[in-house]
Coordinates of C-alpha atoms and ligand atoms in Angstrom, one line a residue:
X1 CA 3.1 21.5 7.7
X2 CA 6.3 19.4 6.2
X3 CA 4.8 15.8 4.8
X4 CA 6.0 13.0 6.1
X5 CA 3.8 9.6 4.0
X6 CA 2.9 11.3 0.5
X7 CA -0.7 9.8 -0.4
X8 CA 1.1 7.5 -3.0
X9 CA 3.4 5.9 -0.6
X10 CA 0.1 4.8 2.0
X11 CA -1.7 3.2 -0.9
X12 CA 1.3 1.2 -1.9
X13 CA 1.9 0.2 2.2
X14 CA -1.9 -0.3 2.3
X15 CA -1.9 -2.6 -0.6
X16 CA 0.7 -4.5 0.8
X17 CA -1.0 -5.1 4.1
X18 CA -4.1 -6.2 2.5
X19 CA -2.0 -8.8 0.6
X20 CA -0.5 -10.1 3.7
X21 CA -3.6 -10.0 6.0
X22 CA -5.7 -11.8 2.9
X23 CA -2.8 -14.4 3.0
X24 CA -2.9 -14.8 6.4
X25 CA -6.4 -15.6 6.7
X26 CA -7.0 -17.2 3.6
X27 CA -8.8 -20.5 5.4
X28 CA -11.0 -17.7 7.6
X29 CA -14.6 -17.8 7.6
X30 CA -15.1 -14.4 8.3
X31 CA -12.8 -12.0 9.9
X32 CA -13.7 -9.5 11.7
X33 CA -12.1 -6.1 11.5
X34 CA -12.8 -3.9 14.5
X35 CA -11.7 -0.3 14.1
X36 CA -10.9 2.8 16.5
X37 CA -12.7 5.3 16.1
X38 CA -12.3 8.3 14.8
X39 CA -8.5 8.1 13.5
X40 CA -8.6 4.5 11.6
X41 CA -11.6 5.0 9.1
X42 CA -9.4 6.4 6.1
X43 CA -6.9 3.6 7.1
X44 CA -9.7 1.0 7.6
X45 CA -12.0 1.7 4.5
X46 CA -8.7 1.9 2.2
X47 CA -7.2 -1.3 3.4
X48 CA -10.5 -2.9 3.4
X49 CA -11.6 -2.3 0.2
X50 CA -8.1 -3.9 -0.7
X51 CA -9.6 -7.0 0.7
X52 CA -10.5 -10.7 -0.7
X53 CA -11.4 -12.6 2.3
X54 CA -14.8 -12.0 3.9
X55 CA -15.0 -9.3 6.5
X56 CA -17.2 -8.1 9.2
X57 CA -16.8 -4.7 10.2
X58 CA -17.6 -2.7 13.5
X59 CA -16.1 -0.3 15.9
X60 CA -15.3 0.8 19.2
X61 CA -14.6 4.5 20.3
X62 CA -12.1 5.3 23.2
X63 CA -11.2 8.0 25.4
X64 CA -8.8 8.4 28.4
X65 CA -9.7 9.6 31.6
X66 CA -7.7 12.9 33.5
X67 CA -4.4 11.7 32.3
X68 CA -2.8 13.8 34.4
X69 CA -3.7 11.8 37.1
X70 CA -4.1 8.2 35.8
X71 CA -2.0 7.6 33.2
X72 CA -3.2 4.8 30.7
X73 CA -7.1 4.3 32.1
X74 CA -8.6 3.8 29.1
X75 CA -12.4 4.4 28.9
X76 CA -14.8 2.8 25.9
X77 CA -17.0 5.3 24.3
X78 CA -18.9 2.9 22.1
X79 CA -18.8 -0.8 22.6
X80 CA -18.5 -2.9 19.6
X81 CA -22.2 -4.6 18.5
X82 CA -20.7 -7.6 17.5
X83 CA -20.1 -10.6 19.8
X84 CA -16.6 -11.5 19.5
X85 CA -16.8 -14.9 21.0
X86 CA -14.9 -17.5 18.8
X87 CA -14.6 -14.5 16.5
X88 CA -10.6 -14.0 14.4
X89 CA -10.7 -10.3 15.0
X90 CA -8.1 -8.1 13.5
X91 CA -8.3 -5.1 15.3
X92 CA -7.4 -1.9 13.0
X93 CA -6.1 1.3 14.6
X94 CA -4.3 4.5 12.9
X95 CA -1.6 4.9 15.3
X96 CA 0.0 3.4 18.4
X97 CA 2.1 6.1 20.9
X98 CA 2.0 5.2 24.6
X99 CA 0.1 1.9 23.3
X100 CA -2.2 1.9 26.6
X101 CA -5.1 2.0 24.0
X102 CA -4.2 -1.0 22.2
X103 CA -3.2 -3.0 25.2
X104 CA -6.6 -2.2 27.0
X105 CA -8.8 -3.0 23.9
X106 CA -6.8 -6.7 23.3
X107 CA -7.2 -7.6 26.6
X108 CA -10.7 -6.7 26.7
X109 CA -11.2 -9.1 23.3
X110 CA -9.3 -11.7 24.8
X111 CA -11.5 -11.6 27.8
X112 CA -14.4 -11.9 26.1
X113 CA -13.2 -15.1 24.6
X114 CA -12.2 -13.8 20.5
X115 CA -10.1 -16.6 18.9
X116 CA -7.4 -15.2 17.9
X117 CA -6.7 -11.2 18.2
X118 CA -4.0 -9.5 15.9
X119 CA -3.2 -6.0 15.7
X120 CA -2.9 -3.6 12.6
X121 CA -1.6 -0.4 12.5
X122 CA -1.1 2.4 9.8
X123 CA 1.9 4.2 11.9
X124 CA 4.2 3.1 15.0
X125 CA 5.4 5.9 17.1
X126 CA 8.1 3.1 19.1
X127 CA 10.1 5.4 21.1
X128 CA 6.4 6.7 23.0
X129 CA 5.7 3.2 24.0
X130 CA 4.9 2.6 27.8
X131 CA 3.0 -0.8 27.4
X132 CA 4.5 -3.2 24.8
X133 CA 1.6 -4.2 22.3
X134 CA 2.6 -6.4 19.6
X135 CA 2.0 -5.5 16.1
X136 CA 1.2 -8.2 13.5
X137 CA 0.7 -6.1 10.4
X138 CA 2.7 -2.1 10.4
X139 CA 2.4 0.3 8.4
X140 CA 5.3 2.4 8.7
X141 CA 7.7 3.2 11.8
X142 CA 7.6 7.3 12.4
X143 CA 9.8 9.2 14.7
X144 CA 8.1 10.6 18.4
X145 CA 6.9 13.9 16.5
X146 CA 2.7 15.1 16.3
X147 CA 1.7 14.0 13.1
X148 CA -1.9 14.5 11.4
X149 CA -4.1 13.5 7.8
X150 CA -5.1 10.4 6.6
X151 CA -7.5 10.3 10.0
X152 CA -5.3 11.8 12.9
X153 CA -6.1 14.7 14.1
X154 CA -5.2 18.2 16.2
X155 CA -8.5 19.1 17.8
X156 CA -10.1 16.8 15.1
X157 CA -8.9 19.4 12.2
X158 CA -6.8 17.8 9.5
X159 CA -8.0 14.3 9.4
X160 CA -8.9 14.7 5.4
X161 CA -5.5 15.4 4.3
X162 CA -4.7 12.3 2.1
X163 CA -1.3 12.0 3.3
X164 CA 0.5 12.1 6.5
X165 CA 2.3 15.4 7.9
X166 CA 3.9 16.9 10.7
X167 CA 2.9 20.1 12.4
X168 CA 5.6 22.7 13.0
X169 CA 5.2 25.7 14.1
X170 CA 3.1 27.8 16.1
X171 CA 0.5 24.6 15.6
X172 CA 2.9 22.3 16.8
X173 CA 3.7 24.1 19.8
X174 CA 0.1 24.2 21.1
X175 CA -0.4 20.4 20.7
X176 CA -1.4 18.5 23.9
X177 CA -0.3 15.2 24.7
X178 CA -2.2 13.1 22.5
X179 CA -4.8 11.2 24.8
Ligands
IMP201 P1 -1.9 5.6 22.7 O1 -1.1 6.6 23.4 O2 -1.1 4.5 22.1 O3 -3.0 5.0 23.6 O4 -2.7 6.4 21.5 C1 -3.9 6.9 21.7 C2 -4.4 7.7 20.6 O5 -3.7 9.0 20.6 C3 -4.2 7.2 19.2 O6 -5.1 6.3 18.8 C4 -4.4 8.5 18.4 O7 -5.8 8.7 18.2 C5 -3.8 9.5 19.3 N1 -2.5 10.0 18.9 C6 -1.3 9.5 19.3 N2 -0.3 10.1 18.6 C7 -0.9 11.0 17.7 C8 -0.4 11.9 16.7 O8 0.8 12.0 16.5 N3 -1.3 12.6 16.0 C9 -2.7 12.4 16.3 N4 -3.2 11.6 17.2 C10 -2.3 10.9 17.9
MG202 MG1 -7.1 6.8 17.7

């Protein structure tokens, strides 16, 4: 495992963030911060805790049907409980690849009438993009390469590390396409 994001350099990013998000929504009653589960908890409660402005918090859990043959269906696992109606909702997520997650979920929150949806997320994998989401608040921009910690997982092993690493290896070889 070679590290990639020691756990010094995500607090420093994550503080960052936080200044810009509490900036950004300075004159916000209360935002809402929507997280996906299981991957953006370490992210979420870090950055969070970073926080000034008032927050809500909930989640929604995803999953993607036979890849293989549907590419990008996205299915929701748990719903949020939260009505998001009229809601600023800053949807928190550890990592976009293919970004068919994140494209699915905003459009959902946009359907069901949010006001205003941004995205945050810890790490951008660009060149795996199919669907173009945009991302208001990044974290850091990482080569196409299988990484784990800091809430990503291989077969939900790893997600404790505090920092972010790559697999090599045997491990590596035996990843499946992240879905
Ligand atoms: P999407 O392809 O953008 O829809 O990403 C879906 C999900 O795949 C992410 O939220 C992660 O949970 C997972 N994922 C993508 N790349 C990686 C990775 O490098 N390591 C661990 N999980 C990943
Ligand atoms: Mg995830």
């Amino acid at each position: 495992m070679r590290v990639l994001v020691t756990a010094e350099a995500l607090e420093r990013r994550v503080a960052e963030l936080a200044a810009e998000i509490d900036r950004d929504y300075a004159r916000t009653d209360a935002l809402l911060c929507i997280g996906v589960l299981k991957g953006s908890v370490f992210f979420m409660v870090d950055l969070l805790k970073k926080l000034t402005v008032p927050v809500d918090i909930d989640f929604f859990q995803t999953s993607s049907y036979g890849s293989s043959t549907t590419p990008g269906e996205v299915r929701i696992r748990k719903d949020v409980d939260i009505g998001v109606r009229g809601r600023d909702v800053l949807l928190i997520e550890d990592i976009v690849d293919t970004g068919h997650t994140l494209n699915t979920i905003l459009g959902l929150l946009r359907f069901r009438g949010a006001r205003s949806v941004k995205l945050c997320a810890l790490l951008d994998k660009k060149a795996a993009r199919e669907v173009e989401v945009p991302i208001a608040y990044r974290g850091f921009e990482i080569e196409n390469l299988f990484v784990v910690g800091y809430g990503l997982d291989f077969d939900e092993r790893y997600r404790n590390l505090p920092y972010i690493a790559v697999l090599e290896g045997e491990a590596a070889a035996a990843v499946p396409s992240p879905s």
